[in-house]
XYZ file of C-alpha atoms in Angstrom:
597
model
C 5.033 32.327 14.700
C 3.707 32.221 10.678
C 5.669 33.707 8.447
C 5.129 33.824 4.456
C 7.889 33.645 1.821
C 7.343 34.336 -1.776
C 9.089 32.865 -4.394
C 9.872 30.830 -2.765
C 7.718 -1.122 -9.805
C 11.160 -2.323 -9.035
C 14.069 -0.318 -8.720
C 16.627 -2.185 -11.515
C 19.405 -0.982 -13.569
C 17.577 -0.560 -15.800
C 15.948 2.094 -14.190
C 18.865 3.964 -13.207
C 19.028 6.271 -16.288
C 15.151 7.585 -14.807
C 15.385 9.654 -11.820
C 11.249 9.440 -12.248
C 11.159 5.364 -12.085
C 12.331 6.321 -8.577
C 10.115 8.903 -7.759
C 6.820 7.300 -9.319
C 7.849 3.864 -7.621
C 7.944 6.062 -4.241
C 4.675 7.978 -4.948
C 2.692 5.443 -5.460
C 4.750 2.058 -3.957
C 2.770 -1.394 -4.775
C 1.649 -3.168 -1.296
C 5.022 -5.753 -1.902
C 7.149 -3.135 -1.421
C 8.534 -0.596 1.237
C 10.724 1.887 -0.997
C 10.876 4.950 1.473
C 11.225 5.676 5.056
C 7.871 6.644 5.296
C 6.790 4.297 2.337
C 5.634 6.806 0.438
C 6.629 10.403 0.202
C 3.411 11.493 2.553
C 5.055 9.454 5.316
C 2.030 7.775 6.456
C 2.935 4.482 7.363
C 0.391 2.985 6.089
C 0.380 -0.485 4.827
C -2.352 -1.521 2.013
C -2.328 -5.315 2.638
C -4.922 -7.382 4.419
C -3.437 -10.960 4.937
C -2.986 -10.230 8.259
C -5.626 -9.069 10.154
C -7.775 -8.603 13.758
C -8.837 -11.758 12.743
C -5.382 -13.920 11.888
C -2.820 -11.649 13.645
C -2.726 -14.438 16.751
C -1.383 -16.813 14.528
C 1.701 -14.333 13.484
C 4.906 -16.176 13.867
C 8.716 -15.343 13.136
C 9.324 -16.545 9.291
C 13.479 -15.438 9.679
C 15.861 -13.526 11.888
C 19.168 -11.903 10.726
C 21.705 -11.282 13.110
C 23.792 -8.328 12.172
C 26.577 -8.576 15.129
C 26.471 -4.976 16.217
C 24.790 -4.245 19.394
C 23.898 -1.108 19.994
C 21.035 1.219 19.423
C 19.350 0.313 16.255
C 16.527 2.458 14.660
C 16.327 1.784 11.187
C 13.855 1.540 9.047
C 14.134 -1.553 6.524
C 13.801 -0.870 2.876
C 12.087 -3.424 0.657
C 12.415 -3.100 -3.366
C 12.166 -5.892 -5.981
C 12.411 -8.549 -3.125
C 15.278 -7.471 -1.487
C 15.871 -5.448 1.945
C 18.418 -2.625 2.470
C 19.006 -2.501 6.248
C 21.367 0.288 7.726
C 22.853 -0.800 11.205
C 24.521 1.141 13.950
C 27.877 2.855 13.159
C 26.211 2.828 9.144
C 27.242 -0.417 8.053
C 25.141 -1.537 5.087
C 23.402 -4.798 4.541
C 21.326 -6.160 1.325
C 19.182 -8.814 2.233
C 17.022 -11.316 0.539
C 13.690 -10.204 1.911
C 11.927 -13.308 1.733
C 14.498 -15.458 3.732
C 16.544 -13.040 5.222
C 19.966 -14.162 3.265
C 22.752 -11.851 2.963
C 23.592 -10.381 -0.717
C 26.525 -7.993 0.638
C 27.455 -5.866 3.007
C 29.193 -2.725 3.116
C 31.599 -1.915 6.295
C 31.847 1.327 7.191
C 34.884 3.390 7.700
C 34.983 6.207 10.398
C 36.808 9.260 10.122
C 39.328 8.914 12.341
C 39.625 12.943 13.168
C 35.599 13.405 13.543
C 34.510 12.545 16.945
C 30.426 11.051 17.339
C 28.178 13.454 18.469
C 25.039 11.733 18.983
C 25.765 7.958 19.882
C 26.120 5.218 16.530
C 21.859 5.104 15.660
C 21.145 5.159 11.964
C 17.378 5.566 10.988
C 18.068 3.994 7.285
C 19.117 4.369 3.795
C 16.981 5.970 0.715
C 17.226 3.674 -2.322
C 17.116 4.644 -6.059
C 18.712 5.275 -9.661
C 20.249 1.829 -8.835
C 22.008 2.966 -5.495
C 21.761 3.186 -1.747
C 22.133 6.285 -0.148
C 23.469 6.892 3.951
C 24.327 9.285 5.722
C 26.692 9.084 8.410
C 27.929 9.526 11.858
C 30.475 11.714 10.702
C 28.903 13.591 8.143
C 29.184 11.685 5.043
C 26.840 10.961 2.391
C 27.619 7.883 0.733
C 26.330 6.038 -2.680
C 25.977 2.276 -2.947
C 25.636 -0.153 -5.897
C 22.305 -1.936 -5.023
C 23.176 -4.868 -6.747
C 26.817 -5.021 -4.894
C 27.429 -2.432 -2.077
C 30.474 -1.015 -3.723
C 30.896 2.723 -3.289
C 29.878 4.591 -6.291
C 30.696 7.901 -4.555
C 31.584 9.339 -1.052
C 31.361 13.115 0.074
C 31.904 15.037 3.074
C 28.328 16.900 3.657
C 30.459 18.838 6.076
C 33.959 19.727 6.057
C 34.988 20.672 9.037
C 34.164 20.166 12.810
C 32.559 22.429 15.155
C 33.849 23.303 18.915
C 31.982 21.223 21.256
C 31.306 21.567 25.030
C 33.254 19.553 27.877
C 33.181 19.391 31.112
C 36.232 21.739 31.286
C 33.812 24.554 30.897
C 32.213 23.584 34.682
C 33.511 24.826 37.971
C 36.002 21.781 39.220
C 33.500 21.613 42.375
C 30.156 20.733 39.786
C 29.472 16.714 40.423
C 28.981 16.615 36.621
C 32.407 17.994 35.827
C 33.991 14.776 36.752
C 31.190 11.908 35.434
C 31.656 9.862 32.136
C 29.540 11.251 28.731
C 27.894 10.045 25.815
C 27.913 12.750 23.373
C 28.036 16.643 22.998
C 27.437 19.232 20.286
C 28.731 18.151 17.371
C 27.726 17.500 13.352
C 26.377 13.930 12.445
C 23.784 12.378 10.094
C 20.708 10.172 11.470
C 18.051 10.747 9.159
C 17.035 8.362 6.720
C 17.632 10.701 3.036
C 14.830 10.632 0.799
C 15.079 10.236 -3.255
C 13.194 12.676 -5.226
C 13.758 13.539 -8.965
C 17.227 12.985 -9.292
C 18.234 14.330 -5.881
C 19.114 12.790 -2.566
C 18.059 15.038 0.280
C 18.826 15.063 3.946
C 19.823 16.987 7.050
C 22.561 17.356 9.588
C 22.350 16.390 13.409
C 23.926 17.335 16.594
C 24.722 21.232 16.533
C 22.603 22.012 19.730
C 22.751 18.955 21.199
C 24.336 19.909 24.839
C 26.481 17.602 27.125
C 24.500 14.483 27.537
C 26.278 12.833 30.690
C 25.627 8.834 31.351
C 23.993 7.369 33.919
C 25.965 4.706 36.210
C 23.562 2.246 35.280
C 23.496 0.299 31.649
C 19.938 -0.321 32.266
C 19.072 3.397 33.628
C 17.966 5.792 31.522
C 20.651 9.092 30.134
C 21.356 11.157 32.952
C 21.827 14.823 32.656
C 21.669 17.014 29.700
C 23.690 20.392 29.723
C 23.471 23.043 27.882
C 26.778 25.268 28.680
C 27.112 29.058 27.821
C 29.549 28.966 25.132
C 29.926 29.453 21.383
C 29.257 26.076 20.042
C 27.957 24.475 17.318
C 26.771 25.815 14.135
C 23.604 26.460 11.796
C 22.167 22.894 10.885
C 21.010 21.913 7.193
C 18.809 20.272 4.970
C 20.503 19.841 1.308
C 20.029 18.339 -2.235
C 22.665 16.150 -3.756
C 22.552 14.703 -7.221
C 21.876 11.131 -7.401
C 24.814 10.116 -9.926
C 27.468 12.685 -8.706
C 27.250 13.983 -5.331
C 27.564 17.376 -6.378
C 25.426 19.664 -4.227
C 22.109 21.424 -5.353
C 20.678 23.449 -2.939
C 21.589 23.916 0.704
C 18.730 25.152 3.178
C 20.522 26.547 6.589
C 17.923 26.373 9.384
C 19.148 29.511 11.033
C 18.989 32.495 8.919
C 21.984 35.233 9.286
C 19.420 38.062 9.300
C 15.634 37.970 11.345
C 16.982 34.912 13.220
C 15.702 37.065 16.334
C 11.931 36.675 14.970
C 9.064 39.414 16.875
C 10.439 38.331 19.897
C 6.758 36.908 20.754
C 5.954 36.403 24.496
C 3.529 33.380 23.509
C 3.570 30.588 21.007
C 1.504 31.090 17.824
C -2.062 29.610 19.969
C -1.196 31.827 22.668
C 0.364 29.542 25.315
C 2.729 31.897 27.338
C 6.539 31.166 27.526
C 7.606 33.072 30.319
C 9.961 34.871 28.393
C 11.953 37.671 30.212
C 11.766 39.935 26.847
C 12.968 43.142 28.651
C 15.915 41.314 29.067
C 16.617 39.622 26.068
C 15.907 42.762 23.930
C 18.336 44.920 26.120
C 21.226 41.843 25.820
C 20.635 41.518 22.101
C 23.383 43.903 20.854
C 26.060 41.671 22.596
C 24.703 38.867 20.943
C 24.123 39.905 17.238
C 26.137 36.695 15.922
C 24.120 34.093 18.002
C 22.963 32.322 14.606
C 26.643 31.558 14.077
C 26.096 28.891 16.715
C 22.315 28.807 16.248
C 21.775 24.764 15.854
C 18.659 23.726 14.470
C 19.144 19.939 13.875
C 17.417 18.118 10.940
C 16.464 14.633 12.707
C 13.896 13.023 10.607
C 12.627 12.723 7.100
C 11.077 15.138 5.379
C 7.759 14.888 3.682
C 7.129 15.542 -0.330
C 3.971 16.900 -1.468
C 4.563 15.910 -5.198
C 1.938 17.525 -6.788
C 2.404 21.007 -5.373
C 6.667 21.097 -5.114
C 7.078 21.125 -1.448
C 8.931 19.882 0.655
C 8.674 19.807 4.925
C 10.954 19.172 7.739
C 11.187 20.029 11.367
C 13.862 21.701 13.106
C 15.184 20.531 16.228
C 16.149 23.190 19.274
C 18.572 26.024 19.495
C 21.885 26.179 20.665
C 22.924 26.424 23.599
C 20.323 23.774 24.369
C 18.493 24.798 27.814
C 20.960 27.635 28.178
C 19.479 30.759 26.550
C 21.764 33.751 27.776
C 23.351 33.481 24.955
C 20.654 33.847 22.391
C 17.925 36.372 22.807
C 14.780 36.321 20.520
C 12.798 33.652 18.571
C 15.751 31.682 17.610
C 14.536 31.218 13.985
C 14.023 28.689 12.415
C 14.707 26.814 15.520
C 11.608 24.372 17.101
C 9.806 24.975 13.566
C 8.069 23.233 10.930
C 8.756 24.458 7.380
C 7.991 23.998 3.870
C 10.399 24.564 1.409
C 10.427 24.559 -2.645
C 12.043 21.135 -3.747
C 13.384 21.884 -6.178
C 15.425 25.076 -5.051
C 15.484 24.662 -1.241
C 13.626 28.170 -0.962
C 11.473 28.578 2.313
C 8.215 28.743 1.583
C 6.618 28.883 4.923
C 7.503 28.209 8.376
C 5.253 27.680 12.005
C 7.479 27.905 15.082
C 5.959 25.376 17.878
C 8.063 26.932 20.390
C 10.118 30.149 19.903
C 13.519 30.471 22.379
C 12.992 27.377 23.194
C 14.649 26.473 26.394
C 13.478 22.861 27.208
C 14.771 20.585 24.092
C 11.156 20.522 22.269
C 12.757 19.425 18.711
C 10.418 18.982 16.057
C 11.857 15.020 16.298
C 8.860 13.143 14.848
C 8.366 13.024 10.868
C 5.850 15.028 9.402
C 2.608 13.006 7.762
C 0.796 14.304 4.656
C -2.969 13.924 4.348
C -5.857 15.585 3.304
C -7.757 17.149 6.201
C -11.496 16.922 6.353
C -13.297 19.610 7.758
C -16.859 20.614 7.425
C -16.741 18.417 4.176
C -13.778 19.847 3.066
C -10.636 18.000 1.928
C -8.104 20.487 2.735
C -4.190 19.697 2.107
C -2.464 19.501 5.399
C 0.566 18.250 7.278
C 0.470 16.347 10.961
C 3.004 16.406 13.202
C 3.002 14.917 16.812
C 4.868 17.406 19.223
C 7.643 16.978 21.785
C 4.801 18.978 23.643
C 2.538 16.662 23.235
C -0.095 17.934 21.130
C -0.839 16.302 17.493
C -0.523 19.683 15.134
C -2.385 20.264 11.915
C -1.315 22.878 9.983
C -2.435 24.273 6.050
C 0.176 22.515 3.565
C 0.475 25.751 1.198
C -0.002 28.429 4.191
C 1.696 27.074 7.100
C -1.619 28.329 9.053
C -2.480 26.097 12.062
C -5.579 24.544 11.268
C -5.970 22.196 14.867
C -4.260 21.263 17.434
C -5.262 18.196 19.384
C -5.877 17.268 22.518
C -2.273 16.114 25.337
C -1.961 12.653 23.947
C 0.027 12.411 26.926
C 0.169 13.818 30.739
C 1.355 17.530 30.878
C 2.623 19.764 34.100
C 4.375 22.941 34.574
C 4.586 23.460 30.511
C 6.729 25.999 29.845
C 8.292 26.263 33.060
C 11.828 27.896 33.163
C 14.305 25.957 35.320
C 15.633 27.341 39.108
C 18.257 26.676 41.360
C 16.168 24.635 43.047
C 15.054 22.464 40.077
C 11.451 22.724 38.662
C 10.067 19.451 37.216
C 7.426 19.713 34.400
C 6.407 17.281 31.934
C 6.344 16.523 28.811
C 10.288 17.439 29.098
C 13.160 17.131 26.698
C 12.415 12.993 25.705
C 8.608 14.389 24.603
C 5.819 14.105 24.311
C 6.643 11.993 21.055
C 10.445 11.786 19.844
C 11.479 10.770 16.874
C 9.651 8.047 16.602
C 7.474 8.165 13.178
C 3.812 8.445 13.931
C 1.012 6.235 11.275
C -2.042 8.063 9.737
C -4.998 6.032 8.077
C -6.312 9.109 5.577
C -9.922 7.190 4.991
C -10.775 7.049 9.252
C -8.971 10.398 9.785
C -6.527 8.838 12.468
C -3.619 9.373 13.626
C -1.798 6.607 15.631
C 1.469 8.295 18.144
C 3.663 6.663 20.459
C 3.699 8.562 23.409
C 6.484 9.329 26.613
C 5.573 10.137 30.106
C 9.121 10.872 31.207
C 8.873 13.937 34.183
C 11.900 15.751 33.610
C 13.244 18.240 36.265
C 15.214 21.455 34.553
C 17.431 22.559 37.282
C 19.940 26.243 36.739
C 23.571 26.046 38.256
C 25.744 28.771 39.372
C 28.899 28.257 40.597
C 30.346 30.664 43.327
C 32.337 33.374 41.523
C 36.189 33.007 42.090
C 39.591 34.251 41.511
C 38.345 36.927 39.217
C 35.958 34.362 37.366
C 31.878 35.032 37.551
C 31.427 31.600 37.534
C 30.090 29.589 34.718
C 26.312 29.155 34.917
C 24.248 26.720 32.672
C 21.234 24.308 32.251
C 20.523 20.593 32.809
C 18.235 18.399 32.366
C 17.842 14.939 34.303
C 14.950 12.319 34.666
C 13.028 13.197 37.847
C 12.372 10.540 40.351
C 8.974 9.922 39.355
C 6.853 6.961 37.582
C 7.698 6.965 33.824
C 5.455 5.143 31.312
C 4.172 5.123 27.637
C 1.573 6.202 26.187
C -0.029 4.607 22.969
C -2.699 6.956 21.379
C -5.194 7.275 18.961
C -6.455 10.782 17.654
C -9.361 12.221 15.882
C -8.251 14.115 13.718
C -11.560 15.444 12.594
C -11.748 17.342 15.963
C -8.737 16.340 17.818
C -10.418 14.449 20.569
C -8.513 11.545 21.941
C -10.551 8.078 20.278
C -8.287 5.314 22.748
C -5.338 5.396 24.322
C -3.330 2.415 25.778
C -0.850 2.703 28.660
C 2.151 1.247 27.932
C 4.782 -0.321 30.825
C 7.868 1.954 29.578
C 7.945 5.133 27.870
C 7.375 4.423 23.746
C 10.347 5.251 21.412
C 10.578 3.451 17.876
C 7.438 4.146 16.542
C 4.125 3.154 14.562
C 2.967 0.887 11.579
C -0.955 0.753 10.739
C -2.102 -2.011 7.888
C -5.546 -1.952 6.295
C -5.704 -5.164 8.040
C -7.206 -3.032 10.626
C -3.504 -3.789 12.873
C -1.109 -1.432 14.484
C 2.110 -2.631 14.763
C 4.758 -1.060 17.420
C 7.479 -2.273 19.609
C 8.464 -1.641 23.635
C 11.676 -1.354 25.470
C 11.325 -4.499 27.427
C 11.629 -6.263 24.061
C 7.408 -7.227 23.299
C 6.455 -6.851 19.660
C 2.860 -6.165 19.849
C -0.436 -5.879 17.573
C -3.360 -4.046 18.629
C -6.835 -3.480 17.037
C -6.558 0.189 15.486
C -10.404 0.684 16.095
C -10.158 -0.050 19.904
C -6.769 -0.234 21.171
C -7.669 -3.951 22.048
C -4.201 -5.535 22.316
C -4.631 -8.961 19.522
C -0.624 -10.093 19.689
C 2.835 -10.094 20.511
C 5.886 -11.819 20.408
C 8.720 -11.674 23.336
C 12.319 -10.298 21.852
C 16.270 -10.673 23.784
C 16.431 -6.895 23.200
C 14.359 -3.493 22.811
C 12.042 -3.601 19.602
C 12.747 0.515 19.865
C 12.691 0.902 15.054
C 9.225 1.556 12.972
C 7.646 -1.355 11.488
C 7.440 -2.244 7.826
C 5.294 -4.571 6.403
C 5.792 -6.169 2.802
C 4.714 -8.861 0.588
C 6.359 -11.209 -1.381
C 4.906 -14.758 -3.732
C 1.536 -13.925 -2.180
C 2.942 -13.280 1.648
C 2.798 -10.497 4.075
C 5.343 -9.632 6.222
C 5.946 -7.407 8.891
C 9.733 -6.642 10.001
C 11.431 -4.783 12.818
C 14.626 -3.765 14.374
C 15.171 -5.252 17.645
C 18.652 -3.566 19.161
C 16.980 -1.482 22.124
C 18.066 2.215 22.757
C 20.881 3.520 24.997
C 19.179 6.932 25.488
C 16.431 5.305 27.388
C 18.566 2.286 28.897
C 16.775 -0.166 26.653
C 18.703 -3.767 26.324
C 20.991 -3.660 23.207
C 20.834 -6.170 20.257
C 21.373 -6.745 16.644
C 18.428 -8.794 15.453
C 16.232 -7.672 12.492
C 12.942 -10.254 13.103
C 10.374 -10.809 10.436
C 6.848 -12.564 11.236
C 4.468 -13.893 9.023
C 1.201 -16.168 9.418
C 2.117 -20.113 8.449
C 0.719 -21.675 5.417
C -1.965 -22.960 6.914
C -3.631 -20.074 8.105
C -2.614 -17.853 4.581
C -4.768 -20.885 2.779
C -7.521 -20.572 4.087
């Protein structure tokens, strides 16, 4: 569903007085630098340098390795200005390192709130840096300002104030197997997202306020068992806001479920006509009982937004409604839920939005960054914005419309889409993991590419009931649990001059972490069983890679420094998809010999 609003160089001290040293340094970054999550505001990924290349990359070998002593899922994205990294670890400890040897400069400790309990497990996916500070967000909701130069706090606010009710396993019949196994996280409010530094302002989003009853598996190794989404008032609207750089102070506040027209058309397809097998009889005739659903709406903010500098916009995707699975609760389009949108960056004003799914009922986030490029079509270069689905198609859609302009080819396998869950369990995939997550996909602009790493995770949606009793109906929700069926990943390259599949690779586990293309012709991308690899980005031809203790499951970076390129990633694995743990951040590089020649 479309729908139109109106209206709506290093980074030094002595920069700090210049919220545009910031911004220009981010628009257009120098090849020795990574100053952004996505590098540069377009989120691309893409690396200018050449050192390394299809013809040098089997020489690549590990220049330094910092050990940060936390194990546990680590997703970060390194930063790289002025020769030195900013690294955010799990649980948001801070480190600055010297990016050519991988020496520590400080380190910031971070200190929980003792009353705020962790949503969504301890992943951070990295700091913004600028104006002379570091920016994180945190587990439990804090946005926090670093000196650069010493990792003291400059200033420390609560992006939210106060908790939200959460589900537990209290609200299942005593007789439910699930009402009596260990968990890993429920609804709740927490901060994952890298921010982003634009003009003065430090933007980013909430996490967690749909995210259901996630219960473990018995194995370490295994991946997350169930997710449940209980009927209940939980959660809350999520957010992307504006903060000023030097105070804190909030600027603008976008909430991703609006109080009025959250219900949408109530639209029995999605935009490119792909039914949902929506019961809309029955959601119109409940929809009186449920006129405050968008108290609880959710609508996460997971990754990055993009900024289209020239033009003033901004875009993010929204993650899924609340209750997650569970929709009997909320009837109609559960706006702004499942969406892409483009907002005025300046003001926060909605400018346009394009809902991939409306009442979402299978955990299709929009998880994976959004990539500015210019779109060529017909000869044409025509402003656009990618984004690589939960769904598993690669969508193109108009940057100043919000129109759908393609939609690509399944990078990965798909059955039963859209299929609501029964009693008897109904397995369908791509399922709540994706499709692609949140890991960042690459574009190279001048081939019209797009590089995604892909999951092939079957996923069975299964609807319990418990037996009415003692004047109670029962409590009926939705889960979600792995189905016992090969997994795998899927590494993909799309055309996105016709969105054709160009090569695909099929990875041994399913692909979280996420993509790095060089105009050394290399992408760069990590796998669960702890393999670093390099393939040729014209072919898919795997060229490298380099054996790790734990999960290389973080985006690469590559940077340069006295002449050098290197390429850095987190290797800490990922809990979610019972990927070894560590706390190693590895950097390669080719030896002098081979840079001489």
């Amino acid at each position: 569903m479309l729908a139109l609003c109106l209206g709506g160089s290093a980074i030094t001290a002595a920069h700090a007085a210049s919220p545009d040293a910031t911004t220009k340094n981010i628009t257009s970054p120098s090849s020795a630098e990574w100053p952004s999550f996505g590098r540069d505001y377009n989120n691309q990924r893409f690396a200018p340098s050449t050192q390394i290349s299809t013809g040098n990359v089997k020489d690549l070998t590990k220049a330094w390795t910092f050990k940060s002593g936390v194990n546990a899922s680590f997703q970060a994205t390194p930063i790289v200005v002025d020769g030195v990294m900013y690294l955010s670890l799990p649980y948001d400890h801070v480190v600055a390192l010297d990016a050519k040897t991988g020496a520590q400069l400080w380190r910031y400790e971070h200190d929980r709130r003792k009353d705020w309990q962790m949503c969504c497990g301890p992943a951070n996916r990295g700091v913004a840096v600028g104006n002379g500070k570091v920016f994180i967000g945190t587990v439990d909701s804090r946005l926090i300002a670093l000196d650069a130069k010493t990792g003291k706090v400059v200033w420390d606010i609560n992006a939210v104030d106060a908790a939200v009710l959460t589900e537990g396993q209290e609200s299942l019949d005593q007789d439910d197997p699930n009402s009596h196994k260990k968990t890993s996280g429920g609804t709740g409010i927490g901060i994952s997202m890298a921010p982003v530094v634009y003009k003065g302002k430090v933007i980013v989003g909430i996490t967690g306020v749909g995210y259901g009853l996630h219960i473990d598996n018995p194995r370490a190794d295994a991946p997350l068992g169930a997710v449940i989404g209980v009927t209940g008032r939980y959660g809350r609207p999520g957010f992307l806001a504006a903060f000023d750089v030097n105070t804190g102070k909030r600027v603008w506040q976008f909430d991703t479920i609006p109080a009025k027209g959250w219900e949408g058309t109530f639209t029995p397809t999605t935009s490119d006509g792909v039914n949902l097998n929506r019961d809309l009889d029955n959601e119109k005739a409940t929809f009186a009982q449920y006129q405050d659903a968008w108290r609880f709406g959710g609508g996460s903010a997971w990754t990055t937004p993009a900024i289209d500098t020239q033009r003033g916009l901004l875009f993010f995707g929204i993650g899924n409604p609340s209750p997650q699975m569970n929709d009997i609760s909320r009837p109609g389009d559960n706006l702004y839920t499942v969406s892409l949108v483009a907002l005025d960056v300046e003001t926060g004003k909605l400018r346009w939005h394009y809902q991939q799914v409306p009442h979402d009922v299978w955990g299709y986030d929009l998880a994976s960054p959004p990539v500015l490029f210019d779109w060529v079509h017909d000869g044409k270069h025509i402003p656009a914005v990618g984004q690589a689905g939960k769904t598993g198609w690669y969508y193109v859609n108009d940057r100043l419309t919000g129109k759908l302009l393609m939609k690509s080819e399944a990078f990965v396998p798909q059955h039963n889409l859209f299929a609501k869950a029964t009693t008897e369990g109904v397995t369908l995939y791509p399922g709540i993991l994706g499709g692609s997550n949140w890991s960042p996909s690459a574009i190279d602009q001048t081939k019209q590419r797009a590089y995604v790493a892909g999951i092939h995770a079957p996923i069975k949606y299964t609807l319990h009931e418990a037996p009415p009793k003692d004047g109670n109906p029962g409590i009926r929700y939705a889960s979600s649990e792995p189905a016992d069926e090969p997994r795998w990943g899927v590494l993909s390259s799309i055309d996105l001059s016709n969105g054709k599949i160009a090569w695909q690779q099929k990875i041994e586990q399913p692909m979280v972490g996420g993509v790095l293309i060089t105009a050394g012709g290399l992408l760069f991308t990590g796998e669960g069983n702890g393999n670093f690899d390099a393939f040729d980005a014209a072919n898919g031809d795997l060229l490298w890679q380099s054996k790790n203790d734990a999960g290389v499951n973080a985006p690469p970076i590559s940077y340069e420094i006295d002449g050098v390129q290197y390429i850095a990633v987190a290797a800490g694995g990922n809990s979610i998809f019972g990927y070894k743990a560590g706390d190693s951040l590895v950097v390669y590089a080719l030896p002098e010999t081979t840079v001489a020649k």
